[in-house]
Short mmCIF file of C-alpha atoms and ligand atoms in Angstrom, two decimals:
data_model
loop_
_atom_site.label_atom_id
_atom_site.label_comp_id
_atom_site.label_asym_id
_atom_site.label_seq_id
_atom_site.Cartn_x
_atom_site.Cartn_y
_atom_site.Cartn_z
CA MET I 6 -29.32 25.56 -25.30
CA LYS I 7 -26.50 23.23 -24.40
CA GLN I 8 -27.14 19.64 -25.42
CA GLU I 9 -27.70 17.39 -22.42
CA LEU I 10 -24.80 15.03 -21.85
CA ARG I 11 -25.89 11.41 -22.13
CA VAL I 12 -23.43 8.65 -21.39
CA ARG I 13 -23.95 4.95 -21.07
CA PHE I 14 -22.51 1.88 -19.48
CA ALA I 15 -23.19 -1.13 -21.67
CA PRO I 16 -21.90 -4.34 -20.08
CA SER I 17 -22.16 -7.78 -21.58
CA PRO I 18 -23.58 -10.04 -18.84
CA THR I 19 -21.23 -12.91 -19.53
CA GLY I 20 -19.53 -13.50 -16.21
CA PRO I 21 -18.45 -11.93 -12.95
CA PHE I 22 -18.49 -8.14 -13.02
CA HIS I 23 -14.87 -7.23 -13.63
CA ILE I 24 -13.16 -4.39 -11.86
CA GLY I 25 -12.31 -2.87 -15.29
CA GLY I 26 -16.01 -2.71 -16.12
CA ALA I 27 -16.65 -0.99 -12.81
CA ARG I 28 -13.99 1.57 -13.72
CA SER I 29 -15.72 2.30 -17.06
CA ALA I 30 -19.08 2.62 -15.30
CA LEU I 31 -17.54 4.93 -12.72
CA PHE I 32 -15.98 7.30 -15.27
CA ASN I 33 -19.28 7.58 -17.09
CA TRP I 34 -21.13 8.13 -13.85
CA LEU I 35 -18.68 10.79 -12.69
CA LEU I 36 -18.96 12.62 -15.99
CA ALA I 37 -22.77 12.45 -15.91
CA ARG I 38 -22.91 13.75 -12.33
CA LYS I 39 -20.35 16.44 -12.96
CA GLU I 40 -22.08 17.73 -16.08
CA GLY I 41 -25.63 17.27 -14.84
CA GLY I 42 -26.17 14.67 -17.55
CA LYS I 43 -27.69 11.21 -17.61
CA LEU I 44 -26.20 7.77 -17.23
CA ILE I 45 -27.93 4.99 -19.14
CA LEU I 46 -27.47 1.32 -18.30
CA ARG I 47 -27.87 -0.95 -21.28
CA ILE I 48 -27.39 -4.69 -21.27
CA GLU I 49 -25.53 -6.05 -24.30
CA ASP I 50 -26.64 -9.66 -24.28
CA THR I 51 -26.36 -10.59 -27.93
CA ASP I 52 -23.90 -13.35 -27.11
CA LEU I 53 -26.75 -15.72 -26.38
CA GLU I 54 -24.57 -18.58 -25.25
CA ARG I 55 -22.56 -16.68 -22.70
CA SER I 56 -25.08 -14.14 -21.44
CA THR I 57 -26.96 -14.94 -18.26
CA ARG I 58 -29.54 -13.18 -16.13
CA GLU I 59 -27.47 -14.14 -13.11
CA SER I 60 -24.56 -12.12 -14.44
CA GLU I 61 -26.85 -9.21 -15.25
CA GLU I 62 -28.15 -9.26 -11.66
CA ASN I 63 -24.61 -9.39 -10.37
CA ILE I 64 -23.61 -6.36 -12.44
CA LYS I 65 -26.59 -4.34 -11.22
CA ALA I 66 -26.04 -5.35 -7.62
CA SER I 67 -22.34 -4.45 -7.87
CA LEU I 68 -23.08 -1.07 -9.42
CA ARG I 69 -25.61 -0.30 -6.70
CA TRP I 70 -23.20 -1.43 -4.04
CA LEU I 71 -20.60 0.98 -5.46
CA GLY I 72 -23.17 3.77 -5.37
CA ILE I 73 -23.19 4.08 -9.16
CA GLU I 74 -26.85 4.80 -9.77
CA TRP I 75 -28.08 5.08 -13.34
CA ASP I 76 -30.83 7.43 -14.47
CA GLU I 77 -32.27 5.46 -17.32
CA GLY I 78 -32.09 1.94 -18.66
CA ILE I 79 -32.58 -1.54 -17.28
CA ASP I 80 -34.92 -1.53 -14.24
CA MET I 81 -35.38 2.22 -14.59
CA GLY I 82 -37.08 2.53 -17.95
CA GLY I 83 -36.86 5.63 -20.09
CA GLU I 84 -37.80 7.08 -23.40
CA TYR I 85 -35.44 5.02 -25.52
CA GLY I 86 -36.06 1.48 -24.27
CA PRO I 87 -36.06 -1.41 -24.26
CA TYR I 88 -32.59 -1.42 -22.76
CA ARG I 89 -31.68 -5.06 -23.19
CA GLN I 90 -30.36 -5.79 -26.67
CA THR I 91 -32.20 -9.08 -27.11
CA GLU I 92 -35.41 -7.11 -26.68
CA ARG I 93 -34.46 -4.74 -29.48
CA LEU I 94 -34.14 -7.22 -32.31
CA ASP I 95 -37.08 -5.69 -34.21
CA ILE I 96 -35.40 -2.30 -34.16
CA TYR I 97 -32.15 -3.70 -35.56
CA ARG I 98 -34.10 -5.61 -38.21
CA GLN I 99 -35.67 -2.39 -39.54
CA TYR I 100 -32.28 -0.78 -40.01
CA THR I 101 -30.86 -3.91 -41.58
CA GLN I 102 -33.66 -3.85 -44.15
CA LYS I 103 -32.76 -0.27 -44.99
CA LEU I 104 -29.09 -1.09 -45.40
CA LEU I 105 -29.94 -4.09 -47.57
CA ALA I 106 -32.35 -2.07 -49.68
CA SER I 107 -29.80 0.66 -50.29
CA GLY I 108 -27.08 -1.86 -51.09
CA GLN I 109 -24.97 -0.77 -48.13
CA ALA I 110 -25.29 -4.30 -46.81
CA TYR I 111 -25.75 -7.64 -48.51
CA TYR I 112 -26.49 -11.25 -47.70
CA CYS I 113 -23.48 -13.49 -47.49
CA TYR I 114 -24.02 -17.23 -47.95
CA CYS I 115 -20.47 -18.37 -47.32
CA SER I 116 -20.30 -21.21 -44.82
CA GLU I 117 -17.92 -21.23 -41.85
CA GLU I 118 -15.90 -23.97 -43.58
CA GLU I 119 -15.55 -21.94 -46.78
CA LEU I 120 -14.50 -18.85 -44.84
CA ASP I 121 -12.00 -20.84 -42.80
CA ALA I 122 -10.51 -22.34 -45.97
CA GLU I 123 -10.24 -18.85 -47.51
CA ARG I 124 -8.51 -17.50 -44.42
CA GLN I 125 -6.12 -20.42 -44.39
CA ARG I 126 -5.22 -19.88 -48.06
CA GLN I 127 -4.56 -16.20 -47.42
CA MET I 128 -2.32 -16.97 -44.48
CA ASP I 129 -0.45 -19.60 -46.47
CA ASN I 130 0.22 -16.92 -49.10
CA GLY I 131 1.44 -14.52 -46.45
CA GLU I 132 -1.60 -12.23 -46.77
CA ASN I 133 -3.59 -10.70 -43.94
CA PRO I 134 -6.76 -12.76 -43.57
CA HIS I 135 -9.75 -10.80 -44.84
CA TYR I 136 -13.10 -11.40 -46.49
CA THR I 137 -12.67 -11.16 -50.24
CA GLY I 138 -16.20 -10.06 -50.93
CA ARG I 139 -17.31 -13.22 -52.66
CA CYS I 140 -20.99 -12.57 -52.00
CA ARG I 141 -20.74 -8.83 -52.68
CA ASP I 142 -22.32 -9.00 -56.08
CA LEU I 143 -24.06 -12.34 -56.28
CA SER I 144 -26.20 -13.01 -59.31
CA PRO I 145 -29.87 -13.79 -58.62
CA ALA I 146 -29.20 -17.31 -59.87
CA ASP I 147 -26.38 -17.91 -57.38
CA ARG I 148 -28.53 -16.54 -54.62
CA GLU I 149 -31.40 -18.86 -55.56
CA ARG I 150 -29.03 -21.79 -55.59
CA PHE I 151 -27.65 -21.01 -52.12
CA ILE I 152 -31.15 -20.58 -50.76
CA ALA I 153 -32.20 -23.88 -52.31
CA GLU I 154 -29.18 -25.51 -50.62
CA GLY I 155 -30.67 -24.34 -47.34
CA ARG I 156 -27.80 -21.98 -46.53
CA LYS I 157 -28.63 -19.42 -43.86
CA PRO I 158 -27.08 -16.08 -44.76
CA THR I 159 -25.32 -13.55 -42.60
CA VAL I 160 -25.62 -9.86 -43.41
CA ARG I 161 -22.39 -8.10 -44.29
CA PHE I 162 -21.72 -4.42 -44.34
CA ARG I 163 -20.32 -3.18 -47.64
CA VAL I 164 -17.31 -1.16 -46.58
CA PRO I 165 -16.88 1.85 -48.86
CA GLU I 166 -13.58 1.89 -50.74
CA ASN I 167 -10.76 4.42 -50.58
CA GLN I 168 -12.03 6.39 -47.64
CA GLN I 169 -9.96 8.07 -45.03
CA ILE I 170 -11.89 7.95 -41.79
CA VAL I 171 -10.99 10.27 -38.99
CA PHE I 172 -12.44 10.59 -35.53
CA LYS I 173 -11.43 12.48 -32.47
CA ASP I 174 -10.94 10.67 -29.21
CA MET I 175 -11.22 12.59 -25.96
CA VAL I 176 -8.33 10.66 -24.43
CA ARG I 177 -6.19 9.94 -27.46
CA GLU I 178 -5.22 12.17 -30.35
CA THR I 179 -7.15 12.11 -33.57
CA VAL I 180 -7.48 8.56 -34.83
CA SER I 181 -7.48 7.96 -38.57
CA PHE I 182 -7.68 4.85 -40.69
CA GLU I 183 -8.22 3.70 -44.24
CA SER I 184 -11.49 1.98 -45.11
CA ASN I 185 -9.66 -0.33 -47.52
CA GLY I 186 -8.03 -2.26 -44.71
CA VAL I 187 -11.32 -3.04 -42.99
CA GLY I 188 -13.01 -5.64 -45.23
CA ASP I 189 -16.76 -6.21 -45.44
CA PHE I 190 -17.79 -7.41 -42.02
CA VAL I 191 -20.76 -9.32 -40.68
CA ILE I 192 -23.35 -7.16 -38.94
CA VAL I 193 -26.04 -9.79 -38.45
CA LYS I 194 -25.26 -13.42 -37.83
CA SER I 195 -27.06 -16.24 -39.61
CA ASP I 196 -29.38 -16.68 -36.63
CA GLY I 197 -30.59 -13.10 -37.07
CA ILE I 198 -28.72 -11.73 -34.04
CA PRO I 199 -26.73 -8.55 -34.67
CA VAL I 200 -23.06 -8.44 -33.74
CA TYR I 201 -21.78 -6.05 -31.11
CA ASN I 202 -20.31 -3.48 -33.54
CA TYR I 203 -23.67 -3.04 -35.24
CA ALA I 204 -26.04 -3.15 -32.28
CA VAL I 205 -23.86 -0.78 -30.30
CA VAL I 206 -24.00 1.86 -33.03
CA LEU I 207 -27.76 1.70 -33.41
CA ASP I 208 -28.30 1.74 -29.67
CA ASP I 209 -25.92 4.58 -28.96
CA ALA I 210 -27.45 6.62 -31.74
CA LEU I 211 -31.08 5.84 -30.94
CA MET I 212 -30.52 6.36 -27.23
CA LYS I 213 -29.03 9.75 -28.07
CA ILE I 214 -25.73 8.99 -26.39
CA THR I 215 -23.44 12.01 -26.66
CA HIS I 216 -20.23 10.53 -25.22
CA VAL I 217 -19.03 6.95 -25.50
CA ILE I 218 -16.53 6.41 -22.73
CA ARG I 219 -15.22 2.86 -22.68
CA ALA I 220 -12.13 0.74 -22.33
CA GLU I 221 -9.23 0.95 -24.75
CA GLU I 222 -9.94 -2.66 -25.79
CA HIS I 223 -12.71 -1.21 -27.95
CA LEU I 224 -10.57 1.31 -29.80
CA SER I 225 -9.99 -1.23 -32.57
CA ASN I 226 -13.77 -1.64 -32.98
CA THR I 227 -14.39 2.07 -33.40
CA PRO I 228 -13.41 2.34 -37.10
CA ARG I 229 -16.10 -0.20 -38.02
CA GLN I 230 -18.57 1.63 -35.85
CA VAL I 231 -17.73 4.97 -37.43
CA LEU I 232 -18.31 3.47 -40.89
CA LEU I 233 -21.71 2.27 -39.74
CA TYR I 234 -22.65 5.67 -38.29
CA GLN I 235 -21.79 7.20 -41.63
CA ALA I 236 -23.70 4.61 -43.64
CA LEU I 237 -26.74 5.07 -41.46
CA GLY I 238 -26.50 8.85 -41.59
CA LEU I 239 -26.32 9.04 -37.81
CA PRO I 240 -24.36 11.67 -35.89
CA LEU I 241 -21.14 10.47 -34.27
CA PRO I 242 -20.88 10.62 -30.50
CA GLN I 243 -17.66 11.77 -28.90
CA PHE I 244 -15.47 8.79 -28.15
CA GLY I 245 -13.18 8.47 -25.18
CA HIS I 246 -11.14 5.28 -24.80
CA ILE I 247 -9.76 4.92 -21.32
CA SER I 248 -6.50 3.16 -20.73
CA LEU I 249 -5.90 -0.52 -20.21
CA ILE I 250 -5.60 -1.76 -16.67
CA LEU I 251 -2.38 -3.69 -16.08
CA GLY I 252 -1.25 -5.74 -13.14
CA LYS I 253 1.81 -4.64 -11.17
CA ASP I 254 3.98 -6.72 -13.49
CA ARG I 255 2.63 -4.65 -16.39
CA THR I 256 0.77 -7.49 -18.03
CA LYS I 257 -2.96 -7.34 -18.62
CA MET I 258 -4.97 -7.67 -15.40
CA SER I 259 -6.09 -11.24 -14.93
CA LYS I 260 -6.92 -13.76 -12.23
CA ARG I 261 -3.21 -14.25 -11.65
CA HIS I 262 -3.14 -10.78 -10.13
CA GLY I 263 -5.64 -11.71 -7.41
CA ALA I 264 -9.26 -10.71 -7.13
CA THR I 265 -10.63 -9.27 -10.37
CA SER I 266 -14.36 -9.06 -9.76
CA VAL I 267 -16.17 -6.41 -7.76
CA GLU I 268 -17.95 -9.13 -5.81
CA GLN I 269 -14.69 -10.69 -4.66
CA TYR I 270 -13.61 -7.37 -3.18
CA LYS I 271 -17.00 -6.89 -1.58
CA ASN I 272 -16.80 -10.33 -0.01
CA LEU I 273 -13.33 -9.63 1.35
CA GLY I 274 -14.82 -6.69 3.20
CA TYR I 275 -13.56 -3.80 1.10
CA LEU I 276 -15.80 -0.75 1.28
CA PRO I 277 -17.48 0.75 -1.78
CA GLU I 278 -16.02 4.15 -0.92
CA GLY I 279 -12.52 2.66 -1.03
CA ILE I 280 -13.06 0.80 -4.28
CA VAL I 281 -14.59 3.84 -5.97
CA ASN I 282 -11.80 6.10 -4.77
CA PHE I 283 -9.19 3.66 -6.00
CA LEU I 284 -10.88 3.00 -9.36
CA ALA I 285 -11.16 6.70 -10.04
CA LEU I 286 -7.38 6.93 -9.84
CA LEU I 287 -6.98 4.15 -12.43
CA GLY I 288 -6.46 6.35 -15.43
CA TRP I 289 -7.61 9.67 -14.03
CA ALA I 290 -5.16 11.90 -12.19
CA PRO I 291 -6.30 14.57 -9.76
CA ALA I 292 -4.65 17.97 -10.08
CA GLY I 293 -2.92 17.94 -6.68
CA GLU I 294 -1.14 15.42 -4.47
CA GLU I 295 -4.22 14.37 -2.53
CA GLU I 296 -5.47 10.90 -3.35
CA ILE I 297 -8.32 10.47 -0.92
CA PHE I 298 -11.60 11.54 -2.48
CA ASN I 299 -15.10 10.68 -1.41
CA GLN I 300 -17.78 10.43 -4.06
CA GLU I 301 -18.82 14.07 -3.85
CA GLU I 302 -15.22 15.24 -4.09
CA LEU I 303 -14.63 12.95 -7.04
CA ILE I 304 -17.59 14.42 -8.89
CA GLN I 305 -16.25 17.89 -8.30
CA ALA I 306 -12.68 17.08 -9.27
CA PHE I 307 -13.27 14.69 -12.19
CA SER I 308 -12.64 15.78 -15.75
CA MET I 309 -11.93 13.92 -18.97
CA GLU I 310 -8.98 16.26 -19.60
CA ARG I 311 -7.12 14.59 -16.77
CA VAL I 312 -7.76 11.06 -18.02
CA ALA I 313 -4.43 9.67 -19.23
CA LYS I 314 -3.92 7.43 -22.19
CA ASN I 315 -1.03 5.40 -20.82
CA PRO I 316 -1.95 2.16 -19.06
CA ALA I 317 -3.12 2.29 -15.47
CA VAL I 318 -1.44 -0.06 -13.03
CA PHE I 319 -3.63 -1.92 -10.58
CA ASP I 320 -1.62 -1.60 -7.40
CA VAL I 321 -3.24 -3.64 -4.63
CA ASP I 322 -1.08 -1.96 -1.99
CA LYS I 323 -2.50 1.36 -3.02
CA LEU I 324 -6.02 -0.03 -2.95
CA ASN I 325 -5.34 -1.32 0.56
CA TYR I 326 -3.96 2.01 1.67
CA ILE I 327 -7.01 3.84 0.35
CA ASN I 328 -9.46 1.33 1.69
CA ALA I 329 -7.82 1.39 5.11
CA HIS I 330 -8.67 5.06 5.26
CA TYR I 331 -12.37 4.32 4.83
CA ILE I 332 -12.24 1.33 7.16
CA LYS I 333 -10.95 3.59 9.92
CA GLN I 334 -13.86 5.97 9.38
CA ALA I 335 -16.52 3.26 9.26
CA SER I 336 -18.62 2.23 12.25
CA PRO I 337 -17.33 -0.82 14.16
CA GLU I 338 -20.81 -2.33 13.74
CA LEU I 339 -20.42 -2.29 9.99
CA ILE I 340 -16.91 -3.70 10.00
CA THR I 341 -18.04 -6.42 12.40
CA GLU I 342 -20.87 -7.33 10.07
CA LEU I 343 -18.44 -7.57 7.14
CA ALA I 344 -15.96 -9.58 9.18
CA LEU I 345 -18.48 -12.12 10.51
CA PRO I 346 -18.31 -14.62 7.63
CA HIS I 347 -14.52 -14.57 7.82
CA LEU I 348 -14.51 -14.99 11.58
CA ARG I 349 -16.84 -17.97 11.20
CA GLU I 350 -14.72 -19.49 8.49
CA ALA I 351 -11.59 -19.10 10.56
CA GLY I 352 -13.38 -20.80 13.47
CA PHE I 353 -13.33 -17.88 15.90
CA ILE I 354 -17.09 -17.84 16.24
CA GLY I 355 -19.96 -20.19 15.51
CA GLU I 356 -23.07 -19.70 13.43
CA GLU I 357 -25.13 -18.20 16.24
CA LEU I 358 -23.96 -15.13 18.06
CA ALA I 359 -25.50 -14.19 21.42
CA THR I 360 -26.21 -10.47 21.87
CA LYS I 361 -23.53 -10.19 24.54
CA GLN I 362 -20.95 -11.84 22.33
CA ARG I 363 -21.82 -9.59 19.43
CA GLU I 364 -21.48 -6.48 21.61
CA TRP I 365 -18.11 -7.72 22.76
CA LEU I 366 -17.06 -8.44 19.21
CA VAL I 367 -17.97 -4.93 18.08
CA LYS I 368 -15.71 -3.51 20.79
CA VAL I 369 -12.89 -5.82 19.73
CA VAL I 370 -13.32 -4.81 16.10
CA ALA I 371 -13.24 -1.14 17.11
CA GLU I 372 -9.84 -1.84 18.65
CA LEU I 373 -8.56 -3.57 15.49
CA GLN I 374 -10.03 -1.47 12.74
CA GLY I 375 -7.11 0.93 12.64
CA TYR I 376 -4.78 -1.92 11.71
CA ILE I 377 -6.57 -3.46 8.77
CA SER I 378 -7.16 -2.64 5.11
CA TYR I 379 -10.28 -4.73 4.62
CA ALA I 380 -12.63 -6.56 6.95
CA ALA I 381 -11.36 -10.11 6.27
CA GLN I 382 -7.99 -9.06 7.70
CA ILE I 383 -9.61 -8.94 11.13
CA THR I 384 -8.92 -12.67 11.33
CA GLU I 385 -5.17 -12.03 11.18
CA HIS I 386 -5.29 -9.79 14.26
CA ILE I 387 -8.10 -11.06 16.43
CA GLY I 388 -6.36 -14.16 17.75
CA VAL I 389 -5.07 -12.27 20.79
CA PHE I 390 -8.65 -11.93 22.03
CA PHE I 391 -9.42 -15.63 21.73
CA ASN I 392 -6.37 -17.68 22.49
CA ASP I 393 -5.69 -17.99 26.25
CA ASP I 394 -2.86 -20.47 25.94
CA ILE I 395 -0.12 -17.87 25.93
CA ASN I 396 3.44 -18.59 24.79
CA PHE I 397 6.46 -16.38 24.39
CA GLU I 398 6.63 -15.07 20.87
CA ASN I 399 10.45 -15.30 20.94
CA GLU I 400 13.49 -15.68 23.18
CA GLU I 401 13.73 -11.94 23.74
CA ALA I 402 10.27 -11.86 25.29
CA HIS I 403 11.21 -14.83 27.43
CA GLU I 404 14.41 -13.13 28.61
CA ILE I 405 12.53 -10.02 29.68
CA MET I 406 10.38 -12.15 31.94
CA LYS I 407 13.44 -13.60 33.71
CA ASP I 408 14.29 -10.23 35.24
CA ALA I 409 14.52 -10.13 39.02
CA ASP I 410 11.73 -7.55 39.30
CA ILE I 411 9.18 -9.60 37.38
CA PRO I 412 7.63 -11.59 40.28
CA LYS I 413 6.96 -8.33 42.17
CA VAL I 414 5.40 -6.69 39.12
CA MET I 415 3.23 -9.70 38.37
CA GLU I 416 2.03 -10.02 41.93
CA ALA I 417 1.25 -6.33 42.23
CA PHE I 418 -0.67 -6.29 38.98
CA LYS I 419 -2.62 -9.41 39.77
CA THR I 420 -3.60 -8.16 43.18
CA LYS I 421 -4.72 -4.79 41.92
CA LEU I 422 -6.58 -6.22 38.94
CA THR I 423 -8.37 -8.71 41.19
CA ALA I 424 -9.63 -5.82 43.28
CA LEU I 425 -10.66 -3.74 40.30
CA ASP I 426 -14.34 -3.37 39.51
CA PRO I 427 -15.35 -2.52 36.84
CA VAL I 428 -12.29 -3.22 34.69
CA GLU I 429 -12.08 -0.20 32.44
CA PRO I 430 -9.22 1.35 30.46
CA ALA I 431 -8.75 4.39 32.72
CA ALA I 432 -8.76 2.21 35.83
CA VAL I 433 -6.25 -0.20 34.29
CA GLN I 434 -4.08 2.74 33.37
CA ALA I 435 -4.27 3.95 36.98
CA ILE I 436 -3.14 0.63 38.43
CA LEU I 437 -0.24 0.31 36.00
CA LYS I 438 0.87 3.78 36.93
CA SER I 439 0.57 3.11 40.65
CA ILE I 440 2.76 0.02 40.24
CA THR I 441 5.55 2.03 38.60
CA LYS I 442 5.39 4.42 41.53
CA GLU I 443 5.18 1.89 44.30
CA LEU I 444 7.93 -0.33 42.91
CA LYS I 445 9.95 2.64 41.69
CA LEU I 446 10.29 1.15 38.22
CA GLY I 447 10.31 2.81 34.81
CA GLY I 448 7.18 2.40 32.70
CA LYS I 449 8.92 -0.05 30.39
CA LYS I 450 9.65 -2.40 33.27
CA VAL I 451 5.97 -2.62 34.04
CA TYR I 452 4.03 -2.21 30.85
CA MET I 453 6.00 -4.57 28.66
CA PRO I 454 6.12 -7.46 31.14
CA VAL I 455 2.40 -7.15 31.80
CA ARG I 456 1.79 -7.18 28.07
CA ILE I 457 4.01 -10.21 27.61
CA ALA I 458 2.25 -11.99 30.47
CA ILE I 459 -1.11 -11.42 28.81
CA THR I 460 -0.24 -11.86 25.13
CA GLY I 461 3.23 -13.45 24.95
CA LYS I 462 4.23 -10.54 22.73
CA MET I 463 6.34 -7.44 23.30
CA HIS I 464 4.21 -5.15 21.17
CA GLY I 465 0.62 -4.92 20.10
CA LEU I 466 -2.69 -3.30 20.74
CA GLU I 467 -3.22 -0.66 23.39
CA LEU I 468 -2.74 -2.61 26.63
CA ILE I 469 -5.26 -0.67 28.68
CA ASN I 470 -7.95 -1.39 26.09
CA LEU I 471 -6.96 -4.98 25.64
CA ILE I 472 -7.31 -5.96 29.28
CA PRO I 473 -10.95 -4.88 29.75
CA LEU I 474 -11.86 -6.70 26.54
CA ILE I 475 -10.17 -9.92 27.61
CA GLY I 476 -11.77 -9.49 31.04
CA LYS I 477 -10.49 -9.95 34.55
CA GLU I 478 -10.71 -13.74 34.90
CA ARG I 479 -9.12 -14.54 31.57
CA THR I 480 -6.41 -11.95 32.04
CA LEU I 481 -5.43 -13.45 35.39
CA ALA I 482 -5.54 -16.98 33.99
CA ARG I 483 -3.34 -15.95 31.07
CA MET I 484 -0.80 -14.44 33.41
CA ASP I 485 -0.62 -17.65 35.44
CA CYS I 486 -0.30 -19.63 32.24
CA LEU I 487 2.67 -17.63 31.07
CA ILE I 488 4.37 -17.19 34.44
CA ALA I 489 4.46 -20.99 34.71
CA LYS I 490 6.46 -21.06 31.48
CA ILE I 491 9.20 -18.67 32.63
N1 LIG V 530 -20.72 -4.76 -24.28
C1 LIG V 530 -19.44 -4.19 -24.47
C2 LIG V 530 -18.51 -4.69 -23.39
O1 LIG V 530 -18.98 -5.12 -22.35
C3 LIG V 530 -19.56 -2.70 -24.40
C4 LIG V 530 -18.55 -1.99 -25.20
C5 LIG V 530 -18.88 -0.53 -25.34
O2 LIG V 530 -18.93 0.15 -24.32
O3 LIG V 530 -19.12 -0.13 -26.45
O4 LIG V 530 -17.32 -4.71 -23.56
#
């Protein structure tokens, strides 16, 4: 029987949920869904100072918003819990006792100051800083003395000497390293809390994780982890280190490159479908040219074989292009909802929204949604529906309105619009057409001046849709406002 694939996402809840973390979660989720496996969510909160429940909540909410549902772990339970590392300290302790008993680990009583001084000396001598193993073979008397001094020990892993360690990475080639370069490293801090490299190994092994898919940043940690797997006699999972995410300038993604957290994108009115589609392409390449994939299609198409090892570039323009696709497909009600906070902030609407105003807004948004990449951009386009004090956008627009035919066109349109009831796109279209016929003018001589009279601009949204949304009275008032400025 084929072994069930078990992957995990193991974030540290130490701040806003970064887009890179979401990409790791997504790749694991896609693999689990594709292979009919399980995704486990584990919270790695051993950094007690920086870990917060707020951040954990934010990670979970962001994952759920993206549609990345986990099968086991935090909030879900499962056979291998608890799934928060600070609740697993007893488990780690048991294994530490075993390692200490077998001599594969030992207590180290060196103080921070002593270690710093040692490092400094090594650097002054041009050596690579490393732990020299001073506490490796302490005599019972030395140990007694340190204990009597009240020193709190760390636990160090005794790195075996002269070993060539080799592991296969699903994304990279075979990785190999020498154990001699590693140096005995701390696995449990003096406060009894295990370090990441140790806890992660025990958790992945005990939770029966088969594939560890994570960011390339962790590749340098893997040798230590492999040594620990071997010392503990635990089977190695398959590792897959997915590429770094770089900004467009090819430096590591950071705040300088704009929004970096999932929540920021959510608040700007990006859609989860767009973010997921975009993130999937950060390091994974579909077989064909097509770049638009919904979640189901991604699950079908995804494979680790097509995950590249060279850095992925976070191209916001591409994100916007992809998201625009999903914005177009979304309901105007949804986009309106997402745009509301931005419309309020920009002063277009107040806190309260009457039903009529909301209905109107939804229609306006429907008109605009083909022009935006994310909901907040509505504010850049919606002004035409609010501002009745019309001005010429430029001299060219002004010139057009000085044409000898303009007064006739304006009069005809105003008269016909005044008589129109209800004002609907087809009816507006009909009156514009009738004016071209009656005045024997080309379409351009009618449509563009009417548009300029109503918006001040030569180009823009579909005129016949715009007019019903602005309404008869306001349209007529706008025309008078602009005509007075010719
Ligand atoms: N807690 C680690 C992180 O957030 C997880 C690393 C791993 O996946 O092993 O970076």
